[in-house]
Amino acid sequence: MENDILRIILDEDTLKKRVKELGKKISEDFRDEFPVIICILRGGVIFFSDLIKEIDTHVEIDFLSLSSYGKSTNSSGVVKIRKDIDTNIENRHVIVVEDIVDSGLTLKYIFEYLQKHNPASLNICTLLDKPDAHKTDLEMNYVGFNVGNEFVVGYGLDYAEKYRNLPFIGILKKEIYT
Ligand code: 5GP
């Protein structure tokens, strides 16, 4: 599996350190608010699991699953809900945890969908952001790292459902997806 990786861009220690910082910041911002933290499946799951362990105030967790772009490495913006949240988020502080924001179209869809449930606040936490690829102007409250316009895998992020279990984030060799 690791032989398919051209270059590691974020190693385990770097990820761990940043996730700890984000957890600390979220703990401070939502102390005693009992926020609902929603993991966007499946890509967000490793980041989410590590992040909530770094939050030292009570949180409720839930999961939202969207249709993916299949094997494509490009965003189509076409999104469908596969698994809805089970929590009533009305008047609750909500933090959405995403793996990566590319065009931002997925996040825009999620944001508008959750906003209809009238949360007290709706906050976005993404591990990775590709600012040069944005096609929307949604603001993110917590960003782990900015990355360039390359296709990355690992730490939850897949290519054709593979590589999610890599402990680091890296760039695939071109021959793997062309
Ligand atoms: P957006 O709607 O912002 O264009 O795309 C967001 C979704 O596309 C992410 O949640 C992720 O599933 C997928 N995606 C975008 N860029 C990448 C990437 O570099 N690597 C992987 N593995 N998935 C990506």
mmCIF file of N, CA, C and O in Angstrom, residues 18 20-37 51 54-59 92-95 120-125 140-143:
data_model
loop_
_atom_site.group_PDB
_atom_site.id
_atom_site.type_symbol
_atom_site.label_atom_id
_atom_site.label_comp_id
_atom_site.label_asym_id
_atom_site.label_seq_id
_atom_site.Cartn_x
_atom_site.Cartn_y
_atom_site.Cartn_z
ATOM 1 N N ARG A 18 -1.388 18.915 15.465
ATOM 2 C CA ARG A 18 -2.407 19.873 15.006
ATOM 3 C C ARG A 18 -3.805 19.486 15.523
ATOM 4 O O ARG A 18 -4.589 20.359 15.901
ATOM 5 N N LYS A 20 -4.450 17.976 18.245
ATOM 6 C CA LYS A 20 -4.438 18.350 19.673
ATOM 7 C C LYS A 20 -4.771 19.845 19.832
ATOM 8 O O LYS A 20 -5.568 20.228 20.678
ATOM 9 N N GLU A 21 -4.144 20.664 18.982
ATOM 10 C CA GLU A 21 -4.390 22.122 19.039
ATOM 11 C C GLU A 21 -5.850 22.435 18.731
ATOM 12 O O GLU A 21 -6.477 23.264 19.396
ATOM 13 N N LEU A 22 -6.390 21.761 17.699
ATOM 14 C CA LEU A 22 -7.793 22.021 17.327
ATOM 15 C C LEU A 22 -8.731 21.597 18.462
ATOM 16 O O LEU A 22 -9.695 22.293 18.772
ATOM 17 N N GLY A 23 -8.421 20.453 19.085
ATOM 18 C CA GLY A 23 -9.237 19.968 20.194
ATOM 19 C C GLY A 23 -9.237 20.952 21.355
ATOM 20 O O GLY A 23 -10.267 21.209 21.985
ATOM 21 N N LYS A 24 -8.079 21.525 21.609
ATOM 22 C CA LYS A 24 -7.936 22.486 22.719
ATOM 23 C C LYS A 24 -8.772 23.732 22.431
ATOM 24 O O LYS A 24 -9.501 24.234 23.293
ATOM 25 N N LYS A 25 -8.694 24.202 21.180
ATOM 26 C CA LYS A 25 -9.423 25.415 20.781
ATOM 27 C C LYS A 25 -10.939 25.178 20.870
ATOM 28 O O LYS A 25 -11.682 26.021 21.389
ATOM 29 N N ILE A 26 -11.380 24.024 20.380
ATOM 30 C CA ILE A 26 -12.810 23.703 20.419
ATOM 31 C C ILE A 26 -13.271 23.580 21.879
ATOM 32 O O ILE A 26 -14.353 24.061 22.242
ATOM 33 N N SER A 27 -12.455 22.982 22.710
ATOM 34 C CA SER A 27 -12.793 22.851 24.143
ATOM 35 C C SER A 27 -13.015 24.233 24.763
ATOM 36 O O SER A 27 -13.969 24.446 25.525
ATOM 37 N N GLU A 28 -12.122 25.166 24.428
ATOM 38 C CA GLU A 28 -12.230 26.524 24.986
ATOM 39 C C GLU A 28 -13.474 27.229 24.440
ATOM 40 O O GLU A 28 -14.211 27.875 25.179
ATOM 41 N N ASP A 29 -13.719 27.074 23.138
ATOM 42 C CA ASP A 29 -14.829 27.799 22.493
ATOM 43 C C ASP A 29 -16.201 27.265 22.904
ATOM 44 O O ASP A 29 -17.191 28.000 22.838
ATOM 45 N N PHE A 30 -16.270 25.983 23.267
ATOM 46 C CA PHE A 30 -17.588 25.388 23.555
ATOM 47 C C PHE A 30 -17.697 24.841 24.977
ATOM 48 O O PHE A 30 -18.531 23.985 25.244
ATOM 49 N N ARG A 31 -16.873 25.352 25.865
ATOM 50 C CA ARG A 31 -16.891 24.902 27.262
ATOM 51 C C ARG A 31 -18.316 25.022 27.822
ATOM 52 O O ARG A 31 -18.959 26.050 27.685
ATOM 53 N N ASP A 32 -18.843 23.952 28.388
ATOM 54 C CA ASP A 32 -20.179 23.896 29.018
ATOM 55 C C ASP A 32 -21.342 24.115 28.045
ATOM 56 O O ASP A 32 -22.473 24.336 28.474
ATOM 57 N N GLU A 33 -21.093 24.071 26.741
ATOM 58 C CA GLU A 33 -22.174 24.264 25.752
ATOM 59 C C GLU A 33 -22.758 22.926 25.287
ATOM 60 O O GLU A 33 -23.764 22.901 24.602
ATOM 61 N N PHE A 34 -22.103 21.818 25.596
ATOM 62 C CA PHE A 34 -22.515 20.480 25.166
ATOM 63 C C PHE A 34 -22.843 20.452 23.661
ATOM 64 O O PHE A 34 -23.969 20.156 23.251
ATOM 65 N N PRO A 35 -21.828 20.772 22.828
ATOM 66 C CA PRO A 35 -22.080 20.814 21.381
ATOM 67 C C PRO A 35 -22.317 19.426 20.792
ATOM 68 O O PRO A 35 -21.916 18.416 21.381
ATOM 69 N N VAL A 36 -22.974 19.415 19.624
ATOM 70 C CA VAL A 36 -23.132 18.172 18.860
ATOM 71 C C VAL A 36 -22.051 18.186 17.785
ATOM 72 O O VAL A 36 -21.985 19.118 16.977
ATOM 73 N N ILE A 37 -21.203 17.168 17.787
ATOM 74 C CA ILE A 37 -20.140 17.098 16.790
ATOM 75 C C ILE A 37 -20.546 16.057 15.761
ATOM 76 O O ILE A 37 -20.789 14.892 16.093
ATOM 77 N N LEU A 51 -9.869 13.703 17.075
ATOM 78 C CA LEU A 51 -10.223 15.050 17.547
ATOM 79 C C LEU A 51 -11.054 15.009 18.830
ATOM 80 O O LEU A 51 -10.769 15.741 19.781
ATOM 81 N N GLU A 54 -9.371 14.739 22.048
ATOM 82 C CA GLU A 54 -8.604 15.920 22.484
ATOM 83 C C GLU A 54 -9.523 17.031 23.010
ATOM 84 O O GLU A 54 -9.048 18.114 23.342
ATOM 85 N N ILE A 55 -10.830 16.764 23.051
ATOM 86 C CA ILE A 55 -11.776 17.769 23.558
ATOM 87 C C ILE A 55 -12.113 17.398 25.000
ATOM 88 O O ILE A 55 -12.555 16.281 25.270
ATOM 89 N N ASP A 56 -11.883 18.357 25.922
ATOM 90 C CA ASP A 56 -12.050 18.002 27.326
ATOM 91 C C ASP A 56 -13.281 18.655 27.955
ATOM 92 O O ASP A 56 -13.268 19.096 29.090
ATOM 93 N N THR A 57 -14.357 18.728 27.152
ATOM 94 C CA THR A 57 -15.648 19.158 27.686
ATOM 95 C C THR A 57 -16.679 18.209 27.059
ATOM 96 O O THR A 57 -16.389 17.546 26.073
ATOM 97 N N HIS A 58 -17.897 18.122 27.663
ATOM 98 C CA HIS A 58 -18.868 17.157 27.148
ATOM 99 C C HIS A 58 -19.282 17.475 25.712
ATOM 100 O O HIS A 58 -19.515 18.636 25.370
ATOM 101 N N VAL A 59 -19.366 16.429 24.897
ATOM 102 C CA VAL A 59 -19.865 16.574 23.522
ATOM 103 C C VAL A 59 -20.813 15.426 23.223
ATOM 104 O O VAL A 59 -20.703 14.359 23.819
ATOM 105 N N ARG A 92 -29.076 23.742 19.342
ATOM 106 C CA ARG A 92 -27.810 23.184 19.832
ATOM 107 C C ARG A 92 -26.652 23.789 19.030
ATOM 108 O O ARG A 92 -26.816 24.151 17.869
ATOM 109 N N HIS A 93 -25.501 23.869 19.670
ATOM 110 C CA HIS A 93 -24.293 24.270 18.944
ATOM 111 C C HIS A 93 -23.766 23.045 18.203
ATOM 112 O O HIS A 93 -23.592 21.985 18.810
ATOM 113 N N VAL A 94 -23.560 23.222 16.894
ATOM 114 C CA VAL A 94 -23.180 22.088 16.050
ATOM 115 C C VAL A 94 -21.795 22.346 15.434
ATOM 116 O O VAL A 94 -21.506 23.454 14.975
ATOM 117 N N ILE A 95 -20.976 21.316 15.460
ATOM 118 C CA ILE A 95 -19.666 21.388 14.780
ATOM 119 C C ILE A 95 -19.616 20.243 13.771
ATOM 120 O O ILE A 95 -19.740 19.074 14.138
ATOM 121 N N ALA A 120 -28.354 26.378 17.187
ATOM 122 C CA ALA A 120 -27.973 27.647 17.827
ATOM 123 C C ALA A 120 -26.788 28.251 17.076
ATOM 124 O O ALA A 120 -26.703 29.470 16.912
ATOM 125 N N SER A 121 -25.868 27.395 16.642
ATOM 126 C CA SER A 121 -24.779 27.841 15.769
ATOM 127 C C SER A 121 -24.305 26.650 14.958
ATOM 128 O O SER A 121 -24.465 25.502 15.369
ATOM 129 N N LEU A 122 -23.757 26.947 13.788
ATOM 130 C CA LEU A 122 -23.294 25.887 12.889
ATOM 131 C C LEU A 122 -21.841 26.190 12.530
ATOM 132 O O LEU A 122 -21.558 27.228 11.933
ATOM 133 N N ASN A 123 -20.958 25.309 12.956
ATOM 134 C CA ASN A 123 -19.521 25.554 12.812
ATOM 135 C C ASN A 123 -18.883 24.441 11.982
ATOM 136 O O ASN A 123 -19.312 23.299 12.052
ATOM 137 N N ILE A 124 -17.875 24.818 11.226
ATOM 138 C CA ILE A 124 -17.223 23.848 10.351
ATOM 139 C C ILE A 124 -15.784 23.634 10.800
ATOM 140 O O ILE A 124 -15.039 24.600 10.992
ATOM 141 N N CYS A 125 -15.427 22.374 10.927
ATOM 142 C CA CYS A 125 -14.043 22.016 11.239
ATOM 143 C C CYS A 125 -13.571 21.045 10.171
ATOM 144 O O CYS A 125 -14.106 19.946 10.046
ATOM 145 N N MET A 140 -14.900 28.677 7.074
ATOM 146 C CA MET A 140 -14.644 27.571 7.990
ATOM 147 C C MET A 140 -14.119 28.097 9.312
ATOM 148 O O MET A 140 -13.333 29.034 9.335
ATOM 149 N N ASN A 141 -14.576 27.507 10.397
ATOM 150 C CA ASN A 141 -14.185 27.983 11.718
ATOM 151 C C ASN A 141 -12.861 27.388 12.175
ATOM 152 O O ASN A 141 -12.089 28.038 12.870
ATOM 153 N N TYR A 142 -12.618 26.134 11.796
ATOM 154 C CA TYR A 142 -11.387 25.459 12.197
ATOM 155 C C TYR A 142 -10.815 24.709 10.995
ATOM 156 O O TYR A 142 -11.525 23.900 10.397
ATOM 157 N N VAL A 143 -9.563 25.018 10.672
ATOM 158 C CA VAL A 143 -8.894 24.340 9.551
ATOM 159 C C VAL A 143 -7.577 23.761 10.069
ATOM 160 O O VAL A 143 -6.794 24.468 10.711
#
